[in-house]
């Protein structure tokens, strides 16, 4: 999907928190935090014209000239003076100057047979804020800004969205942590001669100083900015490069890797999409092996950037990227780390706990109709890690931008140890090895840790026994396994519920492209009642590059409405890729996806709730502002508004209260109201189809209750929170407010209700509970027979507009109404602020109020807290003005409901409801393992203690790889990545008595053998000393001297 030229997309997020440690290793540290802010803007009149192939500059100019021959455009191809300018390219930056028919020119370009796409040029601005670190956990706590004269402090020129205030705290000094290389046991590989030699690593960041004493092999430094410098003026790029390849003081994992430094940010912390595209092309030309990108953002719709990442990985470049520092919120993954072909890395601390700053899944590309994918892929240490400082010495830094180069260095080290197998090492196989070897963290769900913690030595052994194959992520689906399978494990399946969607990533280690042969097959296990499960399967028609999706939909069949129990089965599929070079036969690999679920009888209607996901919009693609206007440092609403992302805590509370929650990702015409007591419409930004409004009216008459939780909407405030972009010299307006009040009022008009356009905030008490109202709205119409609750609040809108914020008395904020159409009619509840339910803005939750509201909507019983606080009937003149849609808004560009037509707006045709095709069952009379993860790990786990590394394979000597104890042979690794490959017909467990007896016999035999040996061969002191030296020598050869802090020369 194309980037949009009419909206500024600005994201402010912390991508790393930095603790500066002055005087490396001297025990005295000065800890600071660098908070990085990113903004992404569209550049006026500049467009990236992407071509279908690589062409020389003269050919590209001819194509553009031919496409614009019949237009009146005054155009110019902007020069790009960088190392890639002498090579053929697949894009140009085009300036359309003062073109009144710009859209016509763009369409002419897009219609040219050699042009792939035309998208706006974008600029990226990064801002560093130096602040003191809190005395508590390095991931948490308040911070205080500290002046740093030697470091520039840049702030965007925004009228409204600008961070304000300073927070202070005390702090404790910390001891300097150990070398990250020792903790990951990189020393063991170094002592085998594996040090990163032969691997090219590209670092895209802020540059590196010439002759930095920490680096042995800086092959090339290139500058892609308009500044005349290769050096790092900020220090971030030096730190990242140091974690990968430093050979002194604070050590990197691959000290002999060949570094290629790409300076893509200026000292003013500005970059452009075109700079990245040129630099990516050059990385392909230089045939780099690994590329680290410790930056990111939520804009997964910047299509030229996403396309180029696909092209990079298609050229066998292994990209490693930070997953983001927007945790602990869910739905905060950054791009490109959230792409299937990229290794997305999250962060943990040295206690093996998920770092608070580390972004959580799921991906939000697939919303509202589908479900997000599993990310991050793996996690590793990213908190208080030591790395290289800008000129010399070391410092500490925290963030996923730290964890990413740790994994990039590990990948370079692993690759250098498998150079003799380089033909089968690619982005998919490397990710498969990292995932299969990762150690799962207990009590942490998969959207926080991915497949687990990086284990360098286990990954090394797996790479040496790997054969090209297909694997899945996640490798099994167990809806009964908590905590790892959260949120799937929190709610059982039942007949009549919305089908549960699980989005599985298919990793294809066979080749860059492939396809699924035939169709995936569903195999229910007869002994485990698998026939009670209906399974629908959708999948990528082509797996490229290296990956694709497998969407699995699970539902209970019609014969199991009153049945309770566990069901199991598996999905089998075969992937085929073209033959490798020199062969003629295509390559194939088969894989199985184990499925396990709990089924319960259909819950009563009073306990069932439907969440409307279809009418929630988020960034990208449009500029949808935050619901809380006090959050000036993070203006974009980009977390998905899903019950498993920023409404996670609300969902868990409702489930704990005994309710069952389904998600509707289709129009309101696509559900059966007889199945549900309550429809939840929370923070909706989308318009409604006329057919939806008509159906909802009849549904309420038939007994459905509706709860609407809104947010602010005011045209004047929307204009005030616009951005002034100094690059484009234009103002950019939001596409709606916190919620779409005009659309909600059309829905509510059937019952004589309406919401206003006041923006209100304040603290109040309700029923003994402290409440906070954050940028909410108010009721202006409500039926006289309804119950309305009033509170005194401040006029936040007036403050934003520059006036004095006055207290407004008796503001109607909550209304409860029983429809009187007939005796079975449902109920309507309207509340003006969603921030007390939303983790993104939560200050004081109102879950208790939601409990009382749901009790009213499901049973008709109104809680006493509402009766005792009810005010007078809300009476307004019938002609009281309602909020109107802001003129010249661009909501139609991103809406699923409305579109532009002949200079106006019209409603789109109502889409058909989703129709799933259930896969025909292929029953198997087999028994499955009760613990799918345990069955997987029994096939792939390696010894936890000192392990015997394969020296012959590591050094590339001899024939095939030698299998040491605990290392899987090639034939078994395919099963290790996918647990159900080794399903047994029966499970045999040895008796505890038998085990105890065996251990007793072994102990007795050992005792007598040792006693006999002591009589025959006396052990002298010198002999004991020689034995001890031999044991120490073997241990050093296996693990290396992890405390020496030295890197062996190669």
XYZ file of N, CA and C in Angstrom, residues 43 169 284 439 448 561 563 586 598 610 625-626 695 709 715 723 806 893 900 947 983 1027 1048:
69
model
N 8.031 14.713 2.120
C 8.721 15.868 1.553
C 7.904 16.415 0.380
N 14.596 12.266 40.003
C 14.653 11.079 40.848
C 16.086 10.867 41.290
N 23.731 -4.599 -1.395
C 23.529 -5.762 -2.269
C 24.717 -5.915 -3.215
N 16.246 -20.790 24.238
C 15.751 -21.349 25.493
C 14.535 -20.541 25.956
N 5.895 -11.809 23.981
C 6.943 -11.078 24.676
C 8.327 -11.646 24.371
N -21.982 -28.950 20.645
C -22.432 -27.783 21.396
C -22.455 -28.038 22.897
N -20.583 -30.625 24.414
C -19.471 -31.528 24.756
C -18.351 -30.737 25.413
N 13.221 -30.501 -8.338
C 12.816 -29.523 -7.317
C 12.989 -30.106 -5.917
N -9.117 -26.849 23.901
C -10.134 -27.247 24.875
C -11.496 -26.764 24.398
N -19.377 -9.316 22.337
C -18.765 -9.175 21.010
C -18.037 -7.846 20.943
N -5.005 10.735 15.711
C -4.339 11.222 16.921
C -4.667 10.385 18.145
N -3.876 10.565 19.180
C -4.086 9.882 20.449
C -5.426 10.280 21.069
N -29.434 -2.716 10.735
C -29.375 -4.016 11.419
C -29.238 -3.824 12.926
N -18.206 3.400 23.991
C -17.252 4.196 24.750
C -16.530 5.081 23.751
N -13.538 19.947 15.842
C -12.858 20.394 14.619
C -11.798 21.444 14.907
N 0.234 19.411 12.458
C 1.694 19.575 12.436
C 2.084 20.605 11.394
N -11.598 26.521 32.222
C -12.586 26.724 33.278
C -13.207 25.387 33.671
N -9.570 8.257 2.382
C -8.397 7.576 1.832
C -8.104 6.254 2.542
N -13.897 8.632 -2.196
C -14.051 9.864 -2.957
C -14.718 9.557 -4.289
N 29.585 -28.288 27.007
C 29.275 -29.221 25.942
C 30.493 -29.438 25.066
N 5.171 -38.200 16.333
C 4.028 -38.671 17.097
C 4.102 -40.185 17.244
N 46.657 -35.109 36.634
C 45.264 -35.327 36.226
C 44.469 -34.011 36.262
N 41.309 -14.166 21.103
C 42.470 -14.810 20.479
C 42.738 -14.256 19.091
